Every structure is written in C-alpha cells, then in structure tokens.
mmCIF file of C-alpha atoms in Angstrom:
data_model
loop_
_atom_site.group_PDB
_atom_site.id
_atom_site.type_symbol
_atom_site.label_atom_id
_atom_site.label_comp_id
_atom_site.label_asym_id
_atom_site.label_seq_id
_atom_site.Cartn_x
_atom_site.Cartn_y
_atom_site.Cartn_z
ATOM 1 C CA MET A 1332 132.263 86.474 86.433
ATOM 2 C CA THR A 1333 130.401 89.335 88.454
ATOM 3 C CA ASP A 1334 131.813 89.653 91.552
ATOM 4 C CA LEU A 1335 129.712 89.335 94.597
ATOM 5 C CA ILE A 1336 130.238 91.844 97.765
ATOM 6 C CA PRO A 1337 128.675 90.616 100.866
ATOM 7 C CA LEU A 1338 126.877 93.312 102.653
ATOM 8 C CA ASP A 1339 126.539 93.709 106.498
ATOM 9 C CA PRO A 1340 122.751 93.819 107.695
ATOM 10 C CA ALA A 1341 122.863 97.646 107.951
ATOM 11 C CA SER A 1342 124.314 98.261 104.388
ATOM 12 C CA ALA A 1343 121.954 95.323 103.390
ATOM 13 C CA ALA A 1344 119.069 97.498 104.416
ATOM 14 C CA ALA A 1345 120.508 101.028 103.034
ATOM 15 C CA GLY A 1346 121.077 99.255 99.662
ATOM 16 C CA LEU A 1347 117.382 97.875 99.315
ATOM 17 C CA ARG A 1348 116.118 101.265 100.241
ATOM 18 C CA GLU A 1349 118.273 102.559 97.367
ATOM 19 C CA ALA A 1350 117.333 100.039 94.982
ATOM 20 C CA GLY A 1351 113.468 101.483 95.277
ATOM 21 C CA GLU A 1352 110.974 99.770 93.423
ATOM 22 C CA GLY A 1353 113.174 96.581 92.461
ATOM 23 C CA ALA A 1354 113.591 95.851 96.299
ATOM 24 C CA ARG A 1355 110.031 95.792 97.253
ATOM 25 C CA GLY A 1356 109.423 91.770 98.057
ATOM 26 C CA PHE A 1357 113.054 91.098 98.142
ATOM 27 C CA LEU A 1358 113.003 87.813 100.191
ATOM 28 C CA GLY A 1359 109.574 89.083 101.471
ATOM 29 C CA VAL A 1360 111.103 92.611 102.878
ATOM 30 C CA ASP A 1361 109.709 95.761 101.329
ATOM 31 C CA PRO A 1362 111.749 99.128 101.978
ATOM 32 C CA VAL A 1363 108.424 101.110 101.591
ATOM 33 C CA THR A 1364 106.591 99.506 104.332
ATOM 34 C CA GLU A 1365 109.510 98.772 106.934
ATOM 35 C CA ASN A 1366 112.319 101.143 108.345
ATOM 36 C CA ASP A 1367 115.792 100.308 108.102
ATOM 37 C CA ALA A 1368 115.887 98.640 111.616
ATOM 38 C CA LEU A 1369 112.952 96.347 110.741
ATOM 39 C CA LEU A 1370 114.576 95.542 107.462
ATOM 40 C CA THR A 1371 117.664 94.527 109.282
ATOM 41 C CA ARG A 1372 115.755 92.355 111.874
ATOM 42 C CA ARG A 1373 113.703 90.544 109.451
ATOM 43 C CA LEU A 1374 116.755 89.631 107.075
ATOM 44 C CA ALA A 1375 118.471 88.273 110.240
ATOM 45 C CA ALA A 1376 115.482 86.461 111.174
ATOM 46 C CA LEU A 1377 115.302 84.894 107.899
ATOM 47 C CA ASP A 1378 119.215 84.123 108.091
ATOM 48 C CA ALA A 1379 119.438 85.835 104.811
ATOM 49 C CA GLN A 1380 122.465 86.859 103.138
ATOM 50 C CA VAL A 1381 122.637 90.079 100.920
ATOM 51 C CA PHE A 1382 125.418 90.697 98.344
ATOM 52 C CA ARG A 1383 125.983 93.697 95.631
ATOM 53 C CA ALA A 1384 126.806 92.824 92.290
ATOM 54 C CA GLY A 1385 127.317 95.626 90.115
ATOM 55 C CA ASP A 1386 124.157 98.113 90.515
ATOM 56 C CA THR A 1387 122.090 95.089 91.676
ATOM 57 C CA LEU A 1388 121.519 93.382 95.006
ATOM 58 C CA VAL A 1389 120.982 89.706 95.030
ATOM 59 C CA GLY A 1390 120.268 87.861 98.183
ATOM 60 C CA ALA A 1391 119.287 84.640 99.682
ATOM 61 C CA ALA A 1392 117.916 82.717 102.653
ATOM 62 C CA PRO A 1393 117.744 79.090 103.439
ATOM 63 C CA ASN A 1394 114.465 76.971 103.074
ATOM 64 C CA PRO A 1395 114.742 75.870 106.852
ATOM 65 C CA HIS A 1396 112.350 72.744 105.934
ATOM 66 C CA GLN A 1397 114.806 71.850 102.939
ATOM 67 C CA PRO A 1398 118.402 73.218 103.923
ATOM 68 C CA ARG A 1399 119.464 72.186 100.107
ATOM 69 C CA GLN A 1400 117.097 74.677 98.632
ATOM 70 C CA ALA A 1401 117.590 78.473 98.673
ATOM 71 C CA TYR A 1402 114.925 81.392 98.295
ATOM 72 C CA VAL A 1403 116.549 83.946 96.368
ATOM 73 C CA ALA A 1404 115.908 87.425 95.365
ATOM 74 C CA SER A 1405 117.588 90.055 92.914
ATOM 75 C CA THR A 1406 116.777 93.798 92.553
ATOM 76 C CA SER A 1407 116.915 93.610 88.778
ATOM 77 C CA ALA A 1408 116.849 91.967 85.489
ATOM 78 C CA ASP A 1409 120.713 91.440 85.562
ATOM 79 C CA GLU A 1410 121.208 87.993 84.653
ATOM 80 C CA ALA A 1411 125.063 87.782 85.573
ATOM 81 C CA ALA A 1412 124.322 89.139 89.120
ATOM 82 C CA LEU A 1413 121.707 86.196 89.682
ATOM 83 C CA ARG A 1414 124.031 83.400 87.966
ATOM 84 C CA ALA A 1415 126.944 84.805 90.499
ATOM 85 C CA LEU A 1416 124.496 84.247 93.485
ATOM 86 C CA LEU A 1417 123.601 80.619 92.255
ATOM 87 C CA GLY A 1418 127.311 79.879 91.681
ATOM 88 C CA PHE A 1419 127.791 81.055 95.249
ATOM 89 C CA LEU A 1420 124.996 79.023 96.451
ATOM 90 C CA VAL A 1421 126.128 75.869 94.770
ATOM 91 C CA THR A 1422 129.606 76.187 95.594
ATOM 92 C CA TYR A 1423 129.666 77.229 99.219
ATOM 93 C CA ARG A 1424 126.118 76.133 100.444
ATOM 94 C CA ARG A 1425 125.544 73.326 98.482
ATOM 95 C CA ALA A 1426 122.300 74.424 97.103
ATOM 96 C CA THR A 1427 120.649 71.854 94.715
ATOM 97 C CA SER A 1428 117.415 74.061 94.064
ATOM 98 C CA TYR A 1429 116.040 77.465 94.343
ATOM 99 C CA VAL A 1430 112.800 79.042 94.843
ATOM 100 C CA ALA A 1431 111.979 82.792 94.063
ATOM 101 C CA LEU A 1432 108.826 84.383 95.079
ATOM 102 C CA VAL A 1433 108.297 87.467 92.864
ATOM 103 C CA GLU A 1434 105.596 90.222 92.180
ATOM 104 C CA ARG A 1435 103.786 89.622 88.625
ATOM 105 C CA GLY A 1436 105.808 92.088 86.671
ATOM 106 C CA ALA A 1437 108.928 92.252 88.869
ATOM 107 C CA ALA A 1438 112.003 93.114 86.943
ATOM 108 C CA ALA A 1439 113.647 90.074 88.343
ATOM 109 C CA THR A 1440 111.575 87.837 86.596
ATOM 110 C CA GLU A 1441 113.722 88.281 83.294
ATOM 111 C CA ALA A 1442 116.932 87.004 85.054
ATOM 112 C CA LEU A 1443 114.988 84.038 86.791
ATOM 113 C CA ARG A 1444 113.869 82.991 83.179
ATOM 114 C CA ARG A 1445 117.391 83.408 81.663
ATOM 115 C CA CYS A 1446 118.783 81.446 84.545
ATOM 116 C CA GLY A 1447 116.627 78.543 83.477
ATOM 117 C CA PHE A 1448 113.904 78.920 86.256
ATOM 118 C CA ALA A 1449 110.375 78.056 85.492
ATOM 119 C CA GLU A 1450 107.132 79.291 86.774
ATOM 120 C CA ARG A 1451 105.522 76.966 88.883
ATOM 121 C CA GLY A 1452 102.476 78.828 90.216
ATOM 122 C CA ALA A 1453 100.573 81.751 91.450
ATOM 123 C CA LEU A 1454 99.719 82.801 95.107
ATOM 124 C CA ARG A 1455 96.627 85.112 94.242
ATOM 125 C CA ASP A 1456 96.717 88.852 95.953
ATOM 126 C CA HIS A 1457 99.505 87.643 98.151
ATOM 127 C CA ARG A 1458 100.732 91.074 98.898
ATOM 128 C CA HIS A 1459 99.447 94.522 99.124
ATOM 129 C CA ARG A 1460 100.928 97.445 97.479
ATOM 130 C CA SER A 1461 100.319 100.829 96.003
ATOM 131 C CA GLY A 1462 96.709 100.354 97.096
ATOM 132 C CA ALA A 1463 95.910 97.095 95.537
ATOM 133 C CA PRO A 1464 96.473 93.166 96.092
ATOM 134 C CA VAL A 1465 99.178 92.019 93.681
ATOM 135 C CA ASP A 1466 99.555 88.258 92.855
ATOM 136 C CA VAL A 1467 102.929 86.870 93.722
ATOM 137 C CA LEU A 1468 104.462 84.101 91.296
ATOM 138 C CA VAL A 1469 106.409 81.231 92.419
ATOM 139 C CA TRP A 1470 109.553 80.518 90.230
ATOM 140 C CA PHE A 1471 111.510 77.333 90.709
ATOM 141 C CA GLY A 1472 115.149 76.537 89.474
ATOM 142 C CA LYS A 1473 117.328 73.518 89.842
ATOM 143 C CA ALA A 1474 121.169 73.832 90.385
ATOM 144 C CA ALA A 1475 122.879 72.623 86.989
ATOM 145 C CA GLU A 1476 125.495 70.698 88.664
ATOM 146 C CA THR A 1477 124.313 69.104 92.014
ATOM 147 C CA CYS A 1478 126.754 67.685 94.537
ATOM 148 C CA PRO A 1479 127.029 63.943 94.547
ATOM 149 C CA SER A 1480 125.685 63.661 98.237
ATOM 150 C CA MET B 1149 106.768 113.976 91.340
ATOM 151 C CA PRO B 1150 104.477 114.728 94.159
ATOM 152 C CA PHE B 1151 104.637 117.810 96.196
ATOM 153 C CA VAL B 1152 105.217 115.942 99.496
ATOM 154 C CA THR B 1153 106.712 112.545 99.732
ATOM 155 C CA VAL B 1154 106.503 110.489 102.993
ATOM 156 C CA ARG B 1155 109.391 108.366 104.316
ATOM 157 C CA HIS B 1156 110.395 106.537 107.429
ATOM 158 C CA PHE B 1157 111.566 108.486 110.191
ATOM 159 C CA ALA B 1158 115.177 108.060 110.827
ATOM 160 C CA ASP B 1159 118.108 109.124 113.217
ATOM 161 C CA GLU B 1160 118.841 112.185 111.343
ATOM 162 C CA ASP B 1161 115.468 113.417 111.974
ATOM 163 C CA ILE B 1162 115.526 113.430 115.675
ATOM 164 C CA PRO B 1163 116.873 116.984 116.370
ATOM 165 C CA LEU B 1164 113.993 118.345 114.392
ATOM 166 C CA ARG B 1165 111.433 116.096 116.348
ATOM 167 C CA LEU B 1166 112.759 117.598 119.326
ATOM 168 C CA GLN B 1167 112.473 121.006 118.147
ATOM 169 C CA LEU B 1168 108.764 120.085 117.432
ATOM 170 C CA LEU B 1169 108.331 118.520 120.852
ATOM 171 C CA ARG B 1170 109.666 121.546 122.464
ATOM 172 C CA GLU B 1171 107.502 123.898 120.481
ATOM 173 C CA ALA B 1172 104.546 125.846 122.448
ATOM 174 C CA ARG B 1173 101.691 125.375 119.897
ATOM 175 C CA PHE B 1174 102.794 121.619 119.620
ATOM 176 C CA GLN B 1175 102.854 121.020 123.170
ATOM 177 C CA ALA B 1176 99.211 122.844 123.638
ATOM 178 C CA ASN B 1177 97.585 121.239 120.738
ATOM 179 C CA LEU B 1178 98.948 117.463 121.231
ATOM 180 C CA SER B 1179 101.051 116.938 124.371
ATOM 181 C CA ASP B 1180 103.261 118.552 126.615
ATOM 182 C CA PHE B 1181 105.272 115.745 128.052
ATOM 183 C CA ALA B 1182 108.561 116.837 126.706
ATOM 184 C CA VAL B 1183 108.318 119.505 129.045
ATOM 185 C CA ALA B 1184 109.452 117.728 131.899
ATOM 186 C CA ALA B 1185 111.759 115.536 130.006
ATOM 187 C CA SER B 1186 115.559 115.711 129.369
ATOM 188 C CA ASP B 1187 116.966 115.635 125.842
ATOM 189 C CA ASP B 1188 118.713 112.611 126.419
ATOM 190 C CA ASP B 1189 115.282 110.925 127.626
ATOM 191 C CA LEU B 1190 113.604 112.062 124.465
ATOM 192 C CA VAL B 1191 116.405 110.978 122.285
ATOM 193 C CA ALA B 1192 116.519 107.543 123.506
ATOM 194 C CA ASP B 1193 112.671 107.273 123.349
ATOM 195 C CA VAL B 1194 112.432 108.358 119.742
ATOM 196 C CA ARG B 1195 115.369 105.628 119.235
ATOM 197 C CA ARG B 1196 113.461 102.923 120.509
ATOM 198 C CA THR B 1197 110.439 103.921 118.452
ATOM 199 C CA ILE B 1198 113.046 103.553 115.320
ATOM 200 C CA ALA B 1199 114.634 100.538 116.258
ATOM 201 C CA GLU B 1200 112.315 98.473 118.453
ATOM 202 C CA ARG B 1201 108.497 99.471 118.369
ATOM 203 C CA GLN B 1202 107.734 99.696 114.668
ATOM 204 C CA ASP B 1203 104.587 97.148 115.317
ATOM 205 C CA GLU B 1204 103.141 99.481 117.992
ATOM 206 C CA ARG B 1205 103.895 102.967 116.575
ATOM 207 C CA ARG B 1206 105.853 104.361 113.412
ATOM 208 C CA ILE B 1207 106.719 107.792 112.746
ATOM 209 C CA PHE B 1208 107.042 109.044 109.288
ATOM 210 C CA THR B 1209 108.923 111.994 107.963
ATOM 211 C CA LEU B 1210 107.231 114.285 105.545
ATOM 212 C CA CYS B 1211 109.329 115.804 102.873
ATOM 213 C CA GLY B 1212 108.670 118.703 100.726
ATOM 214 C CA PRO B 1213 110.025 118.918 96.852
ATOM 215 C CA LYS B 1214 113.677 119.434 97.603
ATOM 216 C CA GLY B 1215 113.732 116.840 100.184
ATOM 217 C CA GLU B 1216 113.491 119.470 103.140
ATOM 218 C CA VAL B 1217 111.625 117.988 106.337
ATOM 219 C CA MET B 1218 108.108 119.674 106.559
ATOM 220 C CA GLY B 1219 107.019 117.867 109.581
ATOM 221 C CA PHE B 1220 106.218 114.265 110.789
ATOM 222 C CA ALA B 1221 103.168 112.168 111.077
ATOM 223 C CA TRP B 1222 103.024 109.183 113.140
ATOM 224 C CA ILE B 1223 100.576 106.049 114.016
ATOM 225 C CA THR B 1224 99.711 104.796 117.080
ATOM 226 C CA SER B 1225 96.910 102.291 118.416
ATOM 227 C CA ILE B 1226 97.783 100.028 115.229
ATOM 228 C CA ASP B 1227 95.607 97.154 114.878
ATOM 229 C CA TRP B 1228 97.632 95.372 112.114
ATOM 230 C CA ARG B 1229 94.846 92.232 111.753
ATOM 231 C CA ASN B 1230 92.034 94.634 111.798
ATOM 232 C CA GLN B 1231 93.595 96.972 109.601
ATOM 233 C CA THR B 1232 93.149 100.408 111.790
ATOM 234 C CA CYS B 1233 95.291 102.814 113.503
ATOM 235 C CA GLU B 1234 95.211 106.477 114.500
ATOM 236 C CA LEU B 1235 97.192 108.835 112.517
ATOM 237 C CA SER B 1236 98.418 112.289 113.944
ATOM 238 C CA PHE B 1237 100.508 114.987 112.733
ATOM 239 C CA GLY B 1238 103.309 117.725 113.512
ATOM 240 C CA VAL B 1239 104.244 120.054 111.011
ATOM 241 C CA LEU B 1240 107.086 122.555 111.477
ATOM 242 C CA PRO B 1241 106.260 126.187 112.114
ATOM 243 C CA ARG B 1242 107.163 127.412 108.635
ATOM 244 C CA HIS B 1243 105.602 124.741 106.667
ATOM 245 C CA ARG B 1244 102.047 125.383 108.384
ATOM 246 C CA GLY B 1245 99.153 126.289 106.403
ATOM 247 C CA GLY B 1246 98.888 125.009 102.570
ATOM 248 C CA PRO B 1247 101.836 122.588 102.309
ATOM 249 C CA GLY B 1248 101.139 121.268 105.691
ATOM 250 C CA ALA B 1249 97.621 119.972 104.599
ATOM 251 C CA LEU B 1250 99.227 118.458 101.262
ATOM 252 C CA GLY B 1251 101.337 116.607 103.960
ATOM 253 C CA VAL B 1252 98.419 115.180 105.784
ATOM 254 C CA GLN B 1253 96.864 114.121 102.656
ATOM 255 C CA ALA B 1254 100.185 112.394 101.620
ATOM 256 C CA ALA B 1255 100.497 110.390 104.938
ATOM 257 C CA HIS B 1256 96.922 109.192 104.551
ATOM 258 C CA ASP B 1257 97.488 108.001 101.163
ATOM 259 C CA TYR B 1258 100.893 106.264 102.422
ATOM 260 C CA VAL B 1259 98.728 104.519 105.168
ATOM 261 C CA ARG B 1260 95.966 103.423 103.290
ATOM 262 C CA ALA B 1261 97.947 102.343 99.861
ATOM 263 C CA GLU B 1262 101.205 100.906 101.544
ATOM 264 C CA LEU B 1263 100.128 99.792 104.956
ATOM 265 C CA ASN B 1264 96.807 98.436 104.159
ATOM 266 C CA MET B 1265 94.999 100.595 106.539
ATOM 267 C CA ARG B 1266 91.330 100.566 106.251
ATOM 268 C CA VAL B 1267 89.927 102.877 109.203
ATOM 269 C CA ILE B 1268 92.119 105.740 110.283
ATOM 270 C CA VAL B 1269 91.030 107.293 113.278
ATOM 271 C CA ASN B 1270 91.573 110.951 113.808
ATOM 272 C CA GLN B 1271 91.825 112.797 116.850
ATOM 273 C CA VAL B 1272 92.085 116.861 117.178
ATOM 274 C CA LEU B 1273 91.945 118.519 120.315
ATOM 275 C CA GLU B 1274 89.030 121.226 119.831
ATOM 276 C CA HIS B 1275 90.908 124.438 120.218
ATOM 277 C CA ASN B 1276 93.340 123.329 117.598
ATOM 278 C CA THR B 1277 92.423 124.965 114.233
ATOM 279 C CA MET B 1278 95.818 124.662 112.776
ATOM 280 C CA LEU B 1279 95.113 122.177 110.298
ATOM 281 C CA GLN B 1280 91.093 122.265 109.712
ATOM 282 C CA SER B 1281 88.738 125.273 110.849
ATOM 283 C CA ALA B 1282 86.350 124.805 113.902
ATOM 284 C CA ARG B 1283 83.601 124.524 111.245
ATOM 285 C CA THR B 1284 84.967 121.520 109.406
ATOM 286 C CA MET B 1285 86.149 119.983 112.731
ATOM 287 C CA ALA B 1286 82.514 120.295 114.030
ATOM 288 C CA GLU B 1287 81.075 118.635 110.739
ATOM 289 C CA SER B 1288 83.299 115.820 110.706
ATOM 290 C CA ARG B 1289 83.783 114.940 114.617
ATOM 291 C CA GLN B 1290 81.697 111.875 115.378
ATOM 292 C CA VAL B 1291 82.559 111.928 119.140
ATOM 293 C CA ARG B 1292 83.236 114.805 121.118
ATOM 294 C CA CYS B 1293 85.232 113.855 124.363
ATOM 295 C CA ASP B 1294 85.125 116.291 127.414
ATOM 296 C CA TYR B 1295 88.381 116.591 129.573
ATOM 297 C CA ASP B 1296 90.392 114.461 126.928
ATOM 298 C CA SER B 1297 93.643 116.024 127.404
ATOM 299 C CA TYR B 1298 95.158 118.215 129.808
ATOM 300 C CA THR B 1299 97.954 120.541 128.269
ATOM 301 C CA VAL B 1300 99.863 123.508 129.149
ATOM 302 C CA GLY B 1301 97.699 124.160 132.416
ATOM 303 C CA GLU B 1302 94.148 123.925 130.648
ATOM 304 C CA TRP B 1303 91.599 120.686 129.995
ATOM 305 C CA ARG B 1304 91.015 120.193 126.093
ATOM 306 C CA SER B 1305 88.152 118.544 124.663
ATOM 307 C CA ALA B 1306 89.098 116.430 121.852
ATOM 308 C CA CYS B 1307 87.211 115.462 118.618
ATOM 309 C CA TYR B 1308 87.344 111.999 117.291
ATOM 310 C CA TRP B 1309 86.383 110.808 114.021
ATOM 311 C CA SER B 1310 87.316 108.048 111.690
ATOM 312 C CA LEU B 1311 87.603 107.651 108.143
ATOM 313 C CA THR B 1312 86.675 104.537 106.303
ATOM 314 C CA ASP B 1313 87.707 103.399 102.330
ATOM 315 C CA GLU B 1314 84.219 104.605 101.671
ATOM 316 C CA ASP B 1315 84.678 107.802 103.168
ATOM 317 C CA MET B 1316 87.640 108.263 101.515
ATOM 318 C CA ARG B 1317 86.109 107.454 98.152
ATOM 319 C CA GLU B 1318 83.233 109.898 98.946
ATOM 320 C CA GLN B 1319 85.683 112.874 99.859
ATOM 321 C CA ARG B 1320 87.502 112.188 96.282
ATOM 322 C CA ALA B 1321 84.566 112.319 94.455
ATOM 323 C CA GLN B 1322 83.379 115.401 96.102
ATOM 324 C CA LYS B 1323 86.730 116.951 95.375
ATOM 325 C CA LEU B 1324 86.508 115.998 91.505
ATOM 326 C CA ALA B 1325 82.878 117.268 91.420
ATOM 327 C CA ARG B 1326 84.164 120.843 92.891
ATOM 328 C CA ARG B 1327 87.104 120.990 90.362
ATOM 329 C CA ARG B 1328 84.886 120.287 87.875
ATOM 330 C CA VAL B 1329 82.155 122.776 88.578
ATOM 331 C CA LEU B 1330 85.378 125.364 89.027
ATOM 332 C CA ALA B 1331 86.890 124.308 85.611
ATOM 333 C CA ASP B 1332 83.344 124.888 84.143
ATOM 334 C CA ARG B 1333 83.209 128.313 85.477
ATOM 335 C CA ILE B 1334 86.529 129.162 84.379
ATOM 336 C CA ARG B 1335 85.551 128.011 80.962
ATOM 337 C CA ALA B 1336 82.406 129.917 80.997
ATOM 338 C CA ARG B 1337 84.093 133.173 81.884
ATOM 339 C CA THR B 1338 86.768 133.003 79.345
ATOM 340 C CA GLY B 1339 84.000 132.041 76.727
ATOM 341 C CA GLU B 1340 85.612 128.573 75.923
ATOM 342 C CA LEU B 1341 83.007 125.892 75.078
ATOM 343 C CA PRO B 1342 82.594 123.028 77.792
#
C-alpha cells in the first residue's frame, strides 16, 4: 500500500509546479498560468487536499452538490498512488463515487482506467493550453465498497 | 530547450526587480515612481502583486539558458473576458540588446499561448530605443501620444500599437520568408543547389 503524505497548501503548490506537465489541469488549476500564491488560493477555495504518494501528487476535492462524490486528480499514470487516494476517500471521507476531469492524452488517464474508471463524455475545447483549445474528458468511478448508509 | 524561459515572478526575484526600478534608464524609459519610495514600500507593493493582485497584474521573470534572470515582463490593464492586456518589459542592463529581444518574444508567446490573450497592447516612450529603433517604432506605432508621461524631469511622448493574432501570423510569415531568402543566398554563394 502506497503511503499518502498530506501536503500543506504551500507545499502542494510547490509540488505541483515541480510536477510540470502532469500538473496542468490538476483539479482545474494550472501551474503554468497561475503562480504559487494563486494556486494555493484556488486549491483552498475548492477545499482540496493534496497528497504526495512517491513521485506522484494526488488530490481530491468534494463535489459541493453531492458530498459523497469527490473530484480526483493525479499528476502521473501511477495506479498505486491513485488507489491509495481512493482508499483514503472511502475510509475517511465516506466517498461513494469519483469524477476526474482530465485533458485528452493526460498521463493520469491510464491510472484512472486501471482503477476502474470509465470515460463518460468529453467537454469539447474546454481548456486552452500551448496555443490551442483542448478537450477535457469526464471520467467516472464508483467506490468498490460503498458504506451502508 | 528554448534560449529564454518565462516563469512566474517570485519572492526571490524581488531584490533584482528593485535594482531595476532604481536604475536610471529604467526610470527615464518606463517610470520613475521608485525614486520617492522606500525599499520597504516597494517590497510590500511587489509582494501584494505576487500574492493578491494576479487578476489585475502579473509579473513574469525572463530566464536565460542557465536559469539566470535576464529581466522581467509584466502585464497590466488585463481584460480576461475580451482577452486583451498591455505587456511591458524591463531587461537587466547586462542582458540588454540581442538576448533581451529574445526575452520579449518569449513573453509575447507565453501571454498568447498560455494566457490566451488575443490582443496585446504595446506602449513605448518615444525616446526609448532600447528594444527597437526609432524607425521600427515609427512604422509600428498606431497612436502617438504627446505628454504621455513625465519621467526624470521631462515630458515624454509615447507610441502605442496593438498586436492581434493576425499581426503575429504575418510577422511570423515575414520572418520565415526573410530566413528563406537568406538561406537561398548562402546556398547560391556556396554553390549548392537549392
């Protein structure tokens, strides 16, 4: 089981900046267009939690309209890191389902697939990066062991 | 690896930024407000820009191939919805000239490609020929504004011009065409077939 190390907001921002390409669009933030102070503020506004799992950063933010559902993000294709996050969300946040919004071709897609997520749709030209609009794909996952109530 | 990289202005860049604000040519060419401000006030102001004012103004650090700071670019008058902003530059004295011009290009590219700005407004005080000659400025300016700024004891006229996506495409095409002509000429001289 991969250990999750919770990051304080400043370390989360610094970590995302270091993560480079994989951190673009992480829970909707982007270290290329936002400085550390702004990243910190945006993550706080989402009520997001960011963890380090090995070389990967994973994060989650509650869906305010459905508190048992969490938005999740990862900076890499590392399946174990994402699994550790999902386990944390089930155990400590009573999450029953997850949504991930990832750019087409993002590294995290592979981890989502391996963790049983399914692609549910595409938001066309939803984000702008490197001079062009890109599609954002909506991936949905259901917690394996949902809590009884 | 590009020659110049653009990154967010951070706390560690503040001393260099202050040096630039206190430099004679910067004051004549851009603004001399720093003359009457204490170091503490300038530091506090720039910290506010980093921490709180990202929606209104942003500063970027232009770095050379080894990560050394070459200067700064900053955007103001940002209109996110209409995708326009004004872009300004301050290059540190030792990097002025050729490398500075590459920095200018890198900042233009960043603002367009990543911040999705469509129209960039340039303002240069007319006497300032640090990044472009008086001739190029006369060609590119769309508006000439007398008594635009008062810096270091003199009224300065300013030239303004905007750069749209179309202008950028045209500039790029012209640059490629010039390069092609040069390449053909070199080939002709070395006796190579085109």
